[in-house]
């Protein structure tokens, strides 16, 4: 069947609206130019009238009579003088035009003295990187003009650079990561420490744009995010990096924040995640945030190698299969997870061969969260048992087809102890806390296009999903609700996301801390 063309009003309506808006804007600009003298005089008359009212209000009451007599005498003399009223109107209009002039100070055409010195110093510092002795007409030279190298620049109120465009010669090896890293380190040091910078290299145009990044919000707490099944919010990033925003609540305020969304499931290319950081960087917070989101649609198994009890709030909850803190429990749970993965694969394969959809028990997501699994490696070697990481091979290799997702959190000092399957199959990477550029590249696979900050809050770092770019990341505040240092607002936010408690099969009640009972009852 041939498609009917759209009505003319629908096919050309947008173009007519755009043309009408352009004509209206042009007419408004022309009218403003024509009526500018009248607008200036009107503004001046209003200012003169305001000055007269203030003068009258400031005049004492006993002097207002003589003042009125004086004004009336002046008006009478002006009226009797030949051409007096005309001269009075001309004088009034001239005074109004003078008072109604635009008093906004003109913007400076160029940088001031301190800004010029900063740009000149930056130019001199870049000269060893962007110049060679064989260049007959160097762009960077001693005593050269920085105006040719820096076509555009912006400064903040403190006189520090906020945006700078840098031209460099074509022979600079901008395709080499090491050469870029040296220039970026210099620019971050000379432009002002304590801030994060984004470096945008234009290799075709031989230009580098340096811009200061605004700090990511750290006041966003854990909450129920508007996501589809199979989507997990790792944190929040810059608005220019993603094309999606999530509506979030912060107290009584609502705002739209760009998230870093990690997609899992059968069609995911990054089915497993590895989070690395220093102690206190927020990796446990990330795992709690992932667990609370995973419990909406699936089951969760937690292995806590640190043994700090930061996941006690999940014990006995609906959908939580277990929270293991010992070697024996971790081995038993991971062995069950491996058999469960195999069972799901066999059941799904049989259903496909018979022409039926996969069973429901094979489509419910299963999440395996491991915090510091290398701690069990040393215990297993000392006790002569199997390394728990060896039991992760089946979930890691076949987890995507079986709806099994593995999330591993480890510290930098134990990163070498991770097994090869964990390294190979965790294509989604997160690095939290301060880290040098070499460590970031070792974990993420690429150097971020931003300068790493020296001092960052907990949960702050970078995330890279597969072969995509490295995004700045701020994990939502998801602290342990049983920790005494947790604020009441964050504790209540986490407790509201926890599923209800499930009675154990043997009928025994699970021990619950007293402060947790008080918090949940409130």
Short mmCIF file of C-alpha atoms in Angstrom, two decimals:
data_model
loop_
_atom_site.label_atom_id
_atom_site.label_comp_id
_atom_site.label_asym_id
_atom_site.label_seq_id
_atom_site.Cartn_x
_atom_site.Cartn_y
_atom_site.Cartn_z
CA UNK A 1 0.00 0.00 0.00
CA UNK A 2 1.35 3.43 -0.95
CA UNK A 3 1.88 5.82 1.92
CA UNK A 4 -0.23 8.93 1.86
CA UNK A 5 1.75 12.16 2.06
CA UNK A 6 1.43 14.29 5.15
CA UNK A 7 -0.84 17.31 4.96
CA UNK A 8 0.90 20.45 3.82
CA UNK A 9 0.30 22.18 7.14
CA UNK A 10 2.15 19.33 8.93
CA UNK A 11 5.00 18.93 6.46
CA UNK A 12 5.81 22.66 6.21
CA UNK A 13 4.51 23.85 9.55
CA UNK A 14 7.81 23.63 11.39
CA UNK A 15 9.60 25.61 8.67
CA UNK A 16 6.90 28.31 8.70
CA UNK A 17 7.08 28.56 12.49
CA UNK A 18 10.86 28.91 12.38
CA UNK A 19 10.60 31.57 9.64
CA UNK A 20 7.94 33.45 11.64
CA UNK A 21 10.11 33.40 14.75
CA UNK A 22 13.07 34.76 12.77
CA UNK A 23 10.95 37.56 11.30
CA UNK A 24 9.55 38.43 14.74
CA UNK A 25 13.05 38.50 16.22
CA UNK A 26 14.31 40.73 13.39
CA UNK A 27 11.34 43.08 13.80
CA UNK A 28 11.91 43.31 17.53
CA UNK A 29 15.60 44.14 17.05
CA UNK A 30 14.75 46.81 14.47
CA UNK A 31 12.11 48.34 16.72
CA UNK A 32 14.56 48.44 19.60
CA UNK A 33 17.13 50.26 17.47
CA UNK A 34 14.55 52.80 16.23
CA UNK A 35 12.99 53.43 19.64
CA UNK A 36 16.30 53.50 21.53
CA UNK A 37 16.29 57.35 21.99
CA UNK A 38 12.71 57.26 23.27
CA UNK A 39 13.56 54.41 25.65
CA UNK A 40 16.57 56.34 26.95
CA UNK A 41 14.56 59.54 27.53
CA UNK A 42 11.76 57.63 29.26
CA UNK A 43 14.24 55.94 31.55
CA UNK A 44 15.82 59.30 32.35
CA UNK A 45 12.45 60.92 33.15
CA UNK A 46 11.69 58.04 35.50
CA UNK A 47 15.01 58.51 37.26
CA UNK A 48 14.49 62.28 37.52
CA UNK A 49 11.03 61.74 38.97
CA UNK A 50 12.42 59.31 41.50
CA UNK A 51 15.13 61.80 42.46
CA UNK A 52 12.50 64.52 42.90
CA UNK A 53 10.38 62.30 45.17
CA UNK A 54 13.42 61.44 47.28
CA UNK A 55 14.33 65.13 47.56
CA UNK A 56 10.78 66.01 48.61
CA UNK A 57 10.73 63.20 51.20
CA UNK A 58 14.08 64.33 52.66
CA UNK A 59 12.95 67.99 52.95
CA UNK A 60 11.69 68.89 56.44
CA UNK A 61 8.04 69.86 56.68
CA UNK A 62 8.78 73.43 57.79
CA UNK A 63 10.79 74.03 54.61
CA UNK A 64 8.39 72.52 52.12
CA UNK A 65 6.34 75.76 51.80
CA UNK A 66 9.31 77.94 50.78
CA UNK A 67 10.47 75.19 48.44
CA UNK A 68 7.07 75.14 46.69
CA UNK A 69 7.14 78.95 46.42
CA UNK A 70 10.62 78.81 44.87
CA UNK A 71 9.59 76.18 42.32
CA UNK A 72 6.47 78.11 41.40
CA UNK A 73 8.54 81.31 40.93
CA UNK A 74 10.95 79.52 38.61
CA UNK A 75 8.08 78.10 36.56
CA UNK A 76 6.49 81.58 36.31
CA UNK A 77 9.75 83.23 35.19
CA UNK A 78 10.31 80.52 32.58
CA UNK A 79 6.77 80.94 31.29
CA UNK A 80 7.21 84.74 30.91
CA UNK A 81 10.61 84.63 29.20
CA UNK A 82 10.44 84.49 25.37
CA UNK A 83 10.96 80.92 24.16
CA UNK A 84 11.15 79.92 27.82
CA UNK A 85 8.83 76.88 27.70
CA UNK A 86 10.62 75.56 24.59
CA UNK A 87 14.04 75.99 26.21
CA UNK A 88 12.73 74.34 29.39
CA UNK A 89 11.45 71.32 27.45
CA UNK A 90 14.78 71.04 25.58
CA UNK A 91 16.71 71.26 28.85
CA UNK A 92 14.46 68.65 30.47
CA UNK A 93 14.87 66.25 27.54
CA UNK A 94 18.67 66.72 27.58
CA UNK A 95 18.79 66.03 31.32
CA UNK A 96 16.55 62.97 30.90
CA UNK A 97 18.73 61.67 28.07
CA UNK A 98 21.83 62.11 30.23
CA UNK A 99 20.25 60.41 33.22
CA UNK A 100 18.80 57.58 31.12
CA UNK A 101 22.07 56.58 29.45
CA UNK A 102 23.37 53.05 29.90
CA UNK A 103 25.73 53.17 32.87
CA UNK A 104 26.94 49.58 32.59
CA UNK A 105 30.73 49.68 32.40
CA UNK A 106 31.97 48.31 29.08
CA UNK A 107 33.56 44.91 29.18
CA UNK A 108 37.34 44.99 28.86
CA UNK A 109 38.60 44.23 25.39
CA UNK A 110 41.41 42.00 26.64
CA UNK A 111 42.88 40.50 29.79
CA UNK A 112 44.16 42.69 32.58
CA UNK A 113 47.73 42.79 33.74
CA UNK A 114 47.56 39.78 36.08
CA UNK A 115 45.73 37.68 33.49
CA UNK A 116 48.27 38.64 30.85
CA UNK A 117 51.09 37.54 33.12
CA UNK A 118 49.36 34.21 33.75
CA UNK A 119 48.89 33.59 30.02
CA UNK A 120 52.46 34.60 29.28
CA UNK A 121 53.78 32.24 31.96
CA UNK A 122 51.67 29.42 30.56
CA UNK A 123 52.98 30.19 27.08
CA UNK A 124 56.57 30.03 28.27
CA UNK A 125 55.91 26.75 30.10
CA UNK A 126 54.48 25.12 26.96
CA UNK A 127 57.38 26.19 24.76
CA UNK A 128 59.60 23.10 25.44
CA UNK A 129 56.72 20.80 24.42
CA UNK A 130 55.52 22.66 21.31
CA UNK A 131 58.74 23.86 19.71
CA UNK A 132 61.86 22.43 18.07
CA UNK A 133 65.12 23.98 16.95
CA UNK A 134 64.46 23.02 13.32
CA UNK A 135 61.22 25.04 13.09
CA UNK A 136 61.94 28.16 10.93
CA UNK A 137 58.84 29.98 12.17
CA UNK A 138 58.04 28.59 15.61
CA UNK A 139 54.67 29.27 17.16
CA UNK A 140 56.25 28.97 20.62
CA UNK A 141 59.52 30.82 21.23
CA UNK A 142 61.23 32.85 23.95
CA UNK A 143 59.67 36.28 23.99
CA UNK A 144 57.00 35.21 21.52
CA UNK A 145 53.42 36.44 21.36
CA UNK A 146 50.96 34.33 23.29
CA UNK A 147 48.00 35.86 21.41
CA UNK A 148 48.67 33.61 18.41
CA UNK A 149 48.84 30.47 20.55
CA UNK A 150 45.79 31.24 22.72
CA UNK A 151 42.98 32.51 20.45
CA UNK A 152 40.28 32.33 23.16
CA UNK A 153 40.33 32.28 26.96
CA UNK A 154 38.07 32.85 29.95
CA UNK A 155 38.80 33.69 33.59
CA UNK A 156 36.77 33.44 36.77
CA UNK A 157 36.36 36.06 39.48
CA UNK A 158 39.60 35.02 41.19
CA UNK A 159 41.67 35.45 38.03
CA UNK A 160 42.16 31.75 37.34
CA UNK A 161 41.63 30.21 33.92
CA UNK A 162 38.26 28.51 33.37
CA UNK A 163 38.55 27.81 29.63
CA UNK A 164 41.46 28.07 27.23
CA UNK A 165 41.95 27.16 23.58
CA UNK A 166 45.55 26.29 22.70
CA UNK A 167 47.02 26.08 19.22
CA UNK A 168 50.03 23.83 18.73
CA UNK A 169 52.23 22.97 15.72
CA UNK A 170 51.35 20.06 13.47
CA UNK A 171 54.53 18.15 14.26
CA UNK A 172 53.54 17.66 17.91
CA UNK A 173 52.78 13.93 18.44
CA UNK A 174 49.23 14.42 19.70
CA UNK A 175 48.42 10.80 18.90
CA UNK A 176 50.76 9.50 21.61
CA UNK A 177 49.27 9.12 25.07
CA UNK A 178 52.53 9.93 26.85
CA UNK A 179 53.00 13.21 25.00
CA UNK A 180 49.43 14.20 25.79
CA UNK A 181 49.82 13.25 29.44
CA UNK A 182 52.88 15.50 29.87
CA UNK A 183 51.06 18.51 28.45
CA UNK A 184 47.90 17.82 30.47
CA UNK A 185 49.89 17.50 33.70
CA UNK A 186 51.60 20.82 33.02
CA UNK A 187 48.35 22.62 32.23
CA UNK A 188 46.64 21.27 35.35
CA UNK A 189 49.55 22.44 37.51
CA UNK A 190 49.87 25.90 35.93
CA UNK A 191 46.14 26.62 35.71
CA UNK A 192 45.51 25.94 39.40
CA UNK A 193 45.49 22.79 41.50
CA UNK A 194 42.45 21.53 43.37
CA UNK A 195 40.24 21.58 40.27
CA UNK A 196 39.42 19.06 37.57
CA UNK A 197 40.04 19.89 33.93
CA UNK A 198 38.72 18.40 30.72
CA UNK A 199 41.13 18.17 27.78
CA UNK A 200 39.58 18.01 24.31
CA UNK A 201 42.20 17.31 21.64
CA UNK A 202 41.36 18.27 18.07
CA UNK A 203 43.98 16.36 16.10
CA UNK A 204 42.72 17.58 12.73
CA UNK A 205 42.79 21.24 13.70
CA UNK A 206 45.89 21.05 15.95
CA UNK A 207 44.00 22.59 18.85
CA UNK A 208 43.52 21.71 22.52
CA UNK A 209 40.61 23.04 24.57
CA UNK A 210 41.03 23.08 28.34
CA UNK A 211 37.92 23.67 30.46
CA UNK A 212 37.29 23.53 34.20
CA UNK A 213 34.71 20.98 35.30
CA UNK A 214 32.10 21.74 37.91
CA UNK A 215 32.19 19.42 40.93
CA UNK A 216 29.74 16.52 40.82
CA UNK A 217 26.89 16.59 43.35
CA UNK A 218 27.68 14.69 46.55
CA UNK A 219 24.38 15.31 48.36
CA UNK A 220 22.29 12.80 46.39
CA UNK A 221 21.21 9.87 48.54
CA UNK A 222 20.08 6.40 47.54
CA UNK A 223 16.51 6.28 46.24
CA UNK A 224 14.30 4.38 43.83
CA UNK A 225 15.59 5.33 40.41
CA UNK A 226 13.37 5.41 37.33
CA UNK A 227 15.03 2.58 35.39
CA UNK A 228 13.93 -0.44 33.38
CA UNK A 229 14.69 -4.06 34.36
CA UNK A 230 18.32 -4.81 33.60
CA UNK A 231 19.46 -1.21 34.16
CA UNK A 232 21.58 -0.28 37.17
CA UNK A 233 22.59 3.26 38.08
CA UNK A 234 26.24 3.27 39.09
CA UNK A 235 26.29 6.98 39.84
CA UNK A 236 26.09 10.41 38.26
CA UNK A 237 28.34 12.21 35.82
CA UNK A 238 28.67 15.39 33.75
CA UNK A 239 25.70 16.57 31.65
CA UNK A 240 27.80 16.73 28.50
CA UNK A 241 28.79 13.06 28.64
CA UNK A 242 25.41 11.31 28.53
CA UNK A 243 22.14 12.02 26.71
CA UNK A 244 19.85 10.92 29.50
CA UNK A 245 18.75 12.36 32.84
CA UNK A 246 16.93 10.87 35.81
CA UNK A 247 14.45 12.74 38.02
CA UNK A 248 15.79 12.64 41.58
CA UNK A 249 14.52 14.00 44.88
CA UNK A 250 16.70 15.83 47.37
CA UNK A 251 14.54 16.68 50.35
CA UNK A 252 11.65 18.67 48.91
CA UNK A 253 13.60 19.60 45.79
CA UNK A 254 13.49 17.68 42.51
CA UNK A 255 16.24 17.83 39.95
CA UNK A 256 17.30 16.04 36.76
CA UNK A 257 20.78 14.50 36.98
CA UNK A 258 22.69 12.65 34.21
CA UNK A 259 23.38 9.05 35.31
CA UNK A 260 25.89 6.36 34.38
CA UNK A 261 23.62 3.42 33.58
CA UNK A 262 25.05 -0.10 33.43
CA UNK A 263 22.93 -2.57 31.45
CA UNK A 264 23.03 -6.28 32.24
CA UNK A 265 21.21 -9.31 30.87
CA UNK A 266 21.30 -11.46 27.78
CA UNK A 267 22.03 -8.61 25.37
CA UNK A 268 24.60 -6.90 27.54
CA UNK A 269 28.17 -6.64 26.28
CA UNK A 270 29.46 -5.90 29.81
CA UNK A 271 27.65 -8.46 31.99
CA UNK A 272 30.05 -8.26 34.97
CA UNK A 273 31.60 -5.38 36.94
CA UNK A 274 34.90 -4.78 38.74
CA UNK A 275 35.21 -1.88 41.20
CA UNK A 276 38.65 -0.91 42.53
CA UNK A 277 39.61 1.67 45.11
CA UNK A 278 41.53 2.54 48.22
CA UNK A 279 40.15 1.85 51.73
CA UNK A 280 37.35 4.31 52.40
CA UNK A 281 36.93 5.25 48.74
CA UNK A 282 33.33 3.99 48.54
CA UNK A 283 33.48 0.54 46.91
CA UNK A 284 31.27 -0.95 49.65
CA UNK A 285 28.85 1.92 49.14
CA UNK A 286 28.71 1.07 45.44
CA UNK A 287 27.97 -2.59 46.21
CA UNK A 288 25.16 -1.63 48.60
CA UNK A 289 23.68 0.67 45.98
CA UNK A 290 23.83 -2.09 43.35
CA UNK A 291 22.29 -4.61 45.79
CA UNK A 292 19.35 -2.34 46.61
CA UNK A 293 18.62 -1.84 42.90
CA UNK A 294 19.08 -5.54 42.08
CA UNK A 295 16.59 -6.61 44.76
CA UNK A 296 13.78 -4.92 42.83
CA UNK A 297 13.86 -7.57 40.10
CA UNK A 298 16.14 -10.42 41.26
CA UNK A 299 17.99 -12.29 44.00
CA UNK A 300 21.26 -11.27 45.63
CA UNK A 301 24.09 -13.29 47.15
CA UNK A 302 26.66 -11.28 49.11
CA UNK A 303 30.21 -12.48 49.94
CA UNK A 304 31.95 -10.10 52.37
CA UNK A 305 35.66 -10.86 52.41
CA UNK A 306 36.45 -7.83 54.53
CA UNK A 307 34.40 -9.19 57.42
CA UNK A 308 33.42 -5.70 58.57
CA UNK A 309 29.69 -6.44 58.70
CA UNK A 310 28.77 -3.57 56.37
CA UNK A 311 26.12 -5.74 54.68
CA UNK A 312 24.32 -6.84 57.84
CA UNK A 313 21.32 -4.73 56.82
CA UNK A 314 20.69 -7.21 53.97
CA UNK A 315 20.63 -10.30 56.17
CA UNK A 316 17.24 -12.02 56.21
CA UNK A 317 15.69 -9.72 53.63
CA UNK A 318 13.35 -10.93 50.92
CA UNK A 319 15.43 -11.81 47.86
CA UNK A 320 18.76 -11.98 49.73
CA UNK A 321 19.98 -15.57 49.44
CA UNK A 322 22.76 -15.09 51.96
CA UNK A 323 25.39 -12.75 53.41
CA UNK A 324 28.56 -14.77 53.99
CA UNK A 325 31.55 -13.47 55.93
CA UNK A 326 33.46 -16.74 56.49
CA UNK A 327 35.51 -18.96 54.21
CA UNK A 328 33.27 -22.05 54.60
CA UNK A 329 30.10 -20.10 53.86
CA UNK A 330 31.70 -18.35 50.90
CA UNK A 331 32.85 -21.64 49.36
CA UNK A 332 29.44 -23.26 49.86
CA UNK A 333 27.59 -20.27 48.42
CA UNK A 334 29.83 -19.91 45.38
CA UNK A 335 29.67 -23.64 44.71
CA UNK A 336 25.88 -23.43 44.77
CA UNK A 337 26.04 -20.41 42.43
CA UNK A 338 28.15 -22.39 39.96
CA UNK A 339 25.70 -25.30 40.00
CA UNK A 340 22.77 -22.90 39.70
CA UNK A 341 24.36 -21.31 36.63
CA UNK A 342 24.79 -24.72 35.03
CA UNK A 343 21.22 -25.72 35.92
CA UNK A 344 19.85 -22.57 34.31
CA UNK A 345 21.84 -23.15 31.14
CA UNK A 346 20.61 -26.76 30.86
CA UNK A 347 16.99 -25.85 31.55
CA UNK A 348 17.03 -22.97 29.05
CA UNK A 349 18.67 -25.15 26.41
CA UNK A 350 16.08 -27.91 26.83
CA UNK A 351 13.25 -25.40 26.59
CA UNK A 352 14.65 -23.96 23.35
CA UNK A 353 15.07 -27.40 21.83
CA UNK A 354 11.43 -28.16 22.60
CA UNK A 355 10.31 -24.83 21.19
CA UNK A 356 9.23 -23.38 24.56
CA UNK A 357 10.29 -20.18 26.27
CA UNK A 358 12.85 -20.50 29.08
CA UNK A 359 11.38 -21.37 32.51
CA UNK A 360 10.58 -18.52 34.84
CA UNK A 361 13.14 -19.64 37.43
CA UNK A 362 15.91 -19.22 34.84
CA UNK A 363 14.89 -15.69 33.86
CA UNK A 364 14.95 -14.16 37.33
CA UNK A 365 18.29 -12.32 37.65
CA UNK A 366 20.82 -13.65 40.15
CA UNK A 367 23.43 -11.21 41.45
CA UNK A 368 26.66 -12.35 43.11
CA UNK A 369 28.35 -9.48 44.98
CA UNK A 370 31.85 -10.05 46.30
CA UNK A 371 33.63 -7.50 48.47
CA UNK A 372 37.38 -8.18 48.70
CA UNK A 373 37.37 -11.83 47.56
CA UNK A 374 41.18 -11.94 47.69
CA UNK A 375 40.96 -11.99 51.49
CA UNK A 376 39.61 -15.53 51.22
CA UNK A 377 42.48 -16.50 48.91
CA UNK A 378 45.05 -16.26 51.71
CA UNK A 379 42.76 -18.09 54.13
CA UNK A 380 42.13 -20.87 51.60
CA UNK A 381 45.86 -21.35 51.00
CA UNK A 382 46.55 -21.53 54.73
CA UNK A 383 43.68 -24.00 55.27
CA UNK A 384 44.46 -26.10 52.19
CA UNK A 385 41.10 -25.39 50.53
CA UNK A 386 40.07 -24.27 47.07
CA UNK A 387 40.31 -20.61 46.21
CA UNK A 388 36.78 -19.11 46.09
CA UNK A 389 37.75 -17.25 42.92
CA UNK A 390 38.06 -20.59 41.11
CA UNK A 391 34.33 -21.12 41.64
CA UNK A 392 33.58 -17.91 39.76
CA UNK A 393 34.67 -19.25 36.39
CA UNK A 394 31.28 -20.71 35.48
CA UNK A 395 29.21 -17.65 36.54
CA UNK A 396 31.67 -15.35 34.79
CA UNK A 397 31.87 -17.31 31.54
CA UNK A 398 28.20 -18.27 31.20
CA UNK A 399 26.49 -15.76 33.47
CA UNK A 400 25.09 -13.59 30.69
CA UNK A 401 23.11 -16.45 29.14
CA UNK A 402 21.95 -17.65 32.58
CA UNK A 403 20.94 -14.19 33.90
CA UNK A 404 23.76 -14.31 36.48
CA UNK A 405 25.72 -11.12 37.16
CA UNK A 406 28.97 -10.93 39.14
CA UNK A 407 30.14 -7.72 40.83
CA UNK A 408 33.59 -7.71 42.43
CA UNK A 409 35.02 -4.94 44.63
CA UNK A 410 38.72 -5.00 45.46
CA UNK A 411 41.45 -2.69 46.72
CA UNK A 412 44.48 -1.55 44.75
CA UNK A 413 46.99 -3.33 46.99
CA UNK A 414 45.32 -6.72 46.29
CA UNK A 415 44.60 -6.18 42.62
CA UNK A 416 47.37 -8.54 41.51
CA UNK A 417 45.78 -11.38 43.49
CA UNK A 418 42.63 -11.40 41.36
CA UNK A 419 42.33 -14.44 39.13
CA UNK A 420 42.51 -14.24 35.34
CA UNK A 421 38.79 -15.04 34.78
CA UNK A 422 37.82 -12.13 37.00
CA UNK A 423 40.08 -9.78 35.07
CA UNK A 424 38.99 -11.01 31.65
CA UNK A 425 35.23 -11.14 32.11
CA UNK A 426 34.64 -7.93 34.14
CA UNK A 427 34.43 -5.53 31.21
CA UNK A 428 32.57 -2.87 33.18
CA UNK A 429 35.12 -1.08 35.38
CA UNK A 430 34.87 1.47 38.17
CA UNK A 431 37.75 3.19 39.96
CA UNK A 432 36.93 5.14 43.13
CA UNK A 433 39.09 7.44 45.19
CA UNK A 434 42.30 9.28 44.31
CA UNK A 435 44.56 7.37 41.94
CA UNK A 436 47.41 8.32 39.61
CA UNK A 437 46.89 8.28 35.88
CA UNK A 438 48.90 5.07 35.48
CA UNK A 439 46.61 3.14 37.85
CA UNK A 440 43.52 4.55 36.15
CA UNK A 441 44.80 3.41 32.77
CA UNK A 442 45.70 -0.03 34.14
CA UNK A 443 42.16 -0.64 35.42
CA UNK A 444 40.05 1.26 32.90
CA UNK A 445 42.16 0.50 29.85
CA UNK A 446 42.37 4.17 28.80
CA UNK A 447 43.39 7.44 30.36
CA UNK A 448 40.43 9.65 31.26
CA UNK A 449 40.09 12.92 29.38
CA UNK A 450 40.01 14.73 32.71
CA UNK A 451 42.75 15.39 35.23
CA UNK A 452 42.41 13.24 38.38
CA UNK A 453 41.87 15.25 41.55
CA UNK A 454 44.10 14.77 44.58
CA UNK A 455 41.36 15.09 47.20
CA UNK A 456 37.94 13.67 46.37
CA UNK A 457 34.91 12.71 48.49
CA UNK A 458 33.90 9.12 49.10
CA UNK A 459 32.26 7.49 46.09
CA UNK A 460 34.02 9.77 43.62
CA UNK A 461 35.93 8.28 40.68
CA UNK A 462 35.63 7.06 37.09
CA UNK A 463 33.53 4.46 35.28
CA UNK A 464 34.03 2.82 31.89
CA UNK A 465 31.60 0.36 30.35
CA UNK A 466 33.33 -1.91 27.88
CA UNK A 467 35.08 0.03 25.14
CA UNK A 468 33.20 3.26 25.82
CA UNK A 469 34.68 6.47 27.19
CA UNK A 470 35.70 6.93 30.80
CA UNK A 471 33.10 9.02 32.68
CA UNK A 472 33.49 10.90 35.89
CA UNK A 473 31.39 9.18 38.53
CA UNK A 474 29.83 10.04 41.86
CA UNK A 475 28.16 7.10 43.60
CA UNK A 476 24.90 7.96 45.41
CA UNK A 477 25.28 8.03 49.18
CA UNK A 478 24.33 4.52 50.35
CA UNK A 479 25.95 4.10 53.78
CA UNK A 480 25.50 1.27 56.23
CA UNK A 481 22.27 2.12 58.11
CA UNK A 482 23.60 0.33 61.22
CA UNK A 483 26.68 2.55 61.39
CA UNK A 484 26.51 5.13 64.18
CA UNK A 485 28.25 7.71 62.00
CA UNK A 486 25.47 7.59 59.39
CA UNK A 487 23.17 10.59 59.33
CA UNK A 488 19.48 10.11 60.03
CA UNK A 489 18.47 11.20 56.52
CA UNK A 490 20.77 8.72 54.78
CA UNK A 491 19.87 5.94 57.23
CA UNK A 492 16.18 6.41 56.59
CA UNK A 493 16.74 6.54 52.82
CA UNK A 494 18.51 3.17 52.84
CA UNK A 495 15.99 1.54 55.19
CA UNK A 496 13.11 2.59 52.94
CA UNK A 497 14.73 0.75 50.02
CA UNK A 498 15.33 -2.50 51.90
CA UNK A 499 12.85 -5.31 51.23
CA UNK A 500 10.85 -6.71 54.18
CA UNK A 501 12.41 -9.37 56.36
CA UNK A 502 11.76 -13.02 55.59
CA UNK A 503 11.26 -15.55 58.38
CA UNK A 504 13.96 -18.26 58.22
CA UNK A 505 12.91 -21.78 57.29
CA UNK A 506 13.74 -23.13 60.74
CA UNK A 507 11.51 -20.57 62.39
CA UNK A 508 14.30 -18.89 64.32
CA UNK A 509 14.47 -15.12 64.41
CA UNK A 510 17.56 -13.44 63.07
CA UNK A 511 19.42 -11.19 65.51
CA UNK A 512 18.87 -7.54 64.69
CA UNK A 513 20.84 -4.69 66.28
CA UNK A 514 18.88 -2.49 68.64
CA UNK A 515 19.64 0.69 66.71
CA UNK A 516 18.33 -0.94 63.52
CA UNK A 517 15.04 -1.80 65.22
CA UNK A 518 14.68 1.77 66.43
CA UNK A 519 15.47 3.17 63.00
CA UNK A 520 13.03 0.88 61.19
CA UNK A 521 10.25 1.55 63.68
CA UNK A 522 10.69 5.27 63.27
#
